[in-house]
Amino acid sequence: MGPDVEAALNHLRGRMHRSLPQTEKLAERQRPAGTDDLFVAWETLTHAGNPTPV
């Protein structure tokens, strides 16, 4: 996966209540995420550990 791990993990784990242990490990290895100078930027800051509405 590219730099979009945090957004996907936030959605699938937080909103869809899916168990994604391997994706969580990948996200933890990539933290803190920076920017790719395109569209994706600072996902750790905007998505990691954010509570999601039920």
PDB file of C-alpha atoms in Angstrom:
ATOM      1  CA  MET A   1       0.000   0.000   0.000  1.00  0.00           C
ATOM      2  CA  GLY A   2       1.029   3.560  -0.542  1.00  0.00           C
ATOM      3  CA  PRO A   3       0.748   6.429   1.888  1.00  0.00           C
ATOM      4  CA  ASP A   4      -3.019   6.005   2.344  1.00  0.00           C
ATOM      5  CA  VAL A   5      -2.867   3.499   5.201  1.00  0.00           C
ATOM      6  CA  GLU A   6      -4.050   5.804   7.999  1.00  0.00           C
ATOM      7  CA  ALA A   7      -7.219   6.941   6.215  1.00  0.00           C
ATOM      8  CA  ALA A   8      -8.149   3.385   5.251  1.00  0.00           C
ATOM      9  CA  LEU A   9      -7.401   2.062   8.725  1.00  0.00           C
ATOM     10  CA  ASN A  10      -9.396   4.855  10.358  1.00  0.00           C
ATOM     11  CA  HIS A  11     -12.408   4.081   8.180  1.00  0.00           C
ATOM     12  CA  LEU A  12     -12.323   0.289   8.275  1.00  0.00           C
ATOM     13  CA  ARG A  13     -11.411  -0.122  11.943  1.00  0.00           C
ATOM     14  CA  GLY A  14     -13.153   2.899  13.413  1.00  0.00           C
ATOM     15  CA  ARG A  15     -16.320   3.048  11.364  1.00  0.00           C
ATOM     16  CA  MET A  16     -16.760  -0.466  10.000  1.00  0.00           C
ATOM     17  CA  HIS A  17     -15.399  -2.175  13.156  1.00  0.00           C
ATOM     18  CA  ARG A  18     -13.090  -4.490  11.186  1.00  0.00           C
ATOM     19  CA  SER A  19     -10.108  -6.218  12.713  1.00  0.00           C
ATOM     20  CA  LEU A  20      -6.996  -5.346  10.678  1.00  0.00           C
ATOM     21  CA  PRO A  21      -3.943  -6.406  12.697  1.00  0.00           C
ATOM     22  CA  GLN A  22      -1.518  -6.459   9.758  1.00  0.00           C
ATOM     23  CA  THR A  23      -2.635  -3.044   8.519  1.00  0.00           C
ATOM     24  CA  GLU A  24      -2.286  -1.662  12.047  1.00  0.00           C
ATOM     25  CA  LYS A  25       1.305  -2.954  12.166  1.00  0.00           C
ATOM     26  CA  LEU A  26       2.037  -1.346   8.787  1.00  0.00           C
ATOM     27  CA  ALA A  27       0.571   1.987   9.903  1.00  0.00           C
ATOM     28  CA  GLU A  28       2.621   1.911  13.115  1.00  0.00           C
ATOM     29  CA  ARG A  29       5.820   1.281  11.125  1.00  0.00           C
ATOM     30  CA  GLN A  30       5.073   4.210   8.802  1.00  0.00           C
ATOM     31  CA  ARG A  31       4.269   6.704  11.586  1.00  0.00           C
ATOM     32  CA  PRO A  32       4.588   9.586  11.652  1.00  0.00           C
ATOM     33  CA  ALA A  33       3.430  10.026   8.075  1.00  0.00           C
ATOM     34  CA  GLY A  34       4.542  13.124   6.236  1.00  0.00           C
ATOM     35  CA  THR A  35       3.559  14.304   2.807  1.00  0.00           C
ATOM     36  CA  ASP A  36       4.081  12.967  -0.684  1.00  0.00           C
ATOM     37  CA  ASP A  37       3.819  16.530  -2.068  1.00  0.00           C
ATOM     38  CA  LEU A  38       0.637  15.607  -3.897  1.00  0.00           C
ATOM     39  CA  PHE A  39      -2.789  15.033  -2.376  1.00  0.00           C
ATOM     40  CA  VAL A  40      -1.967  12.874   0.666  1.00  0.00           C
ATOM     41  CA  ALA A  41      -0.440  14.720   3.589  1.00  0.00           C
ATOM     42  CA  TRP A  42       0.028  14.260   7.324  1.00  0.00           C
ATOM     43  CA  GLU A  43      -2.340  11.308   7.773  1.00  0.00           C
ATOM     44  CA  THR A  44      -0.993  10.440  11.214  1.00  0.00           C
ATOM     45  CA  LEU A  45      -2.049  13.868  12.410  1.00  0.00           C
ATOM     46  CA  THR A  46      -5.466  13.804  10.766  1.00  0.00           C
ATOM     47  CA  HIS A  47      -6.483  10.143  11.114  1.00  0.00           C
ATOM     48  CA  ALA A  48      -4.456   8.100  13.631  1.00  0.00           C
ATOM     49  CA  GLY A  49      -6.293   7.498  16.865  1.00  0.00           C
ATOM     50  CA  ASN A  50      -9.148   9.828  16.011  1.00  0.00           C
ATOM     51  CA  PRO A  51     -12.431   8.708  17.501  1.00  0.00           C
ATOM     52  CA  THR A  52     -15.111   8.099  14.935  1.00  0.00           C
ATOM     53  CA  PRO A  53     -18.833   8.601  15.479  1.00  0.00           C
ATOM     54  CA  VAL A  54     -20.836   5.454  15.999  1.00  0.00           C
TER      55      VAL A  54
END
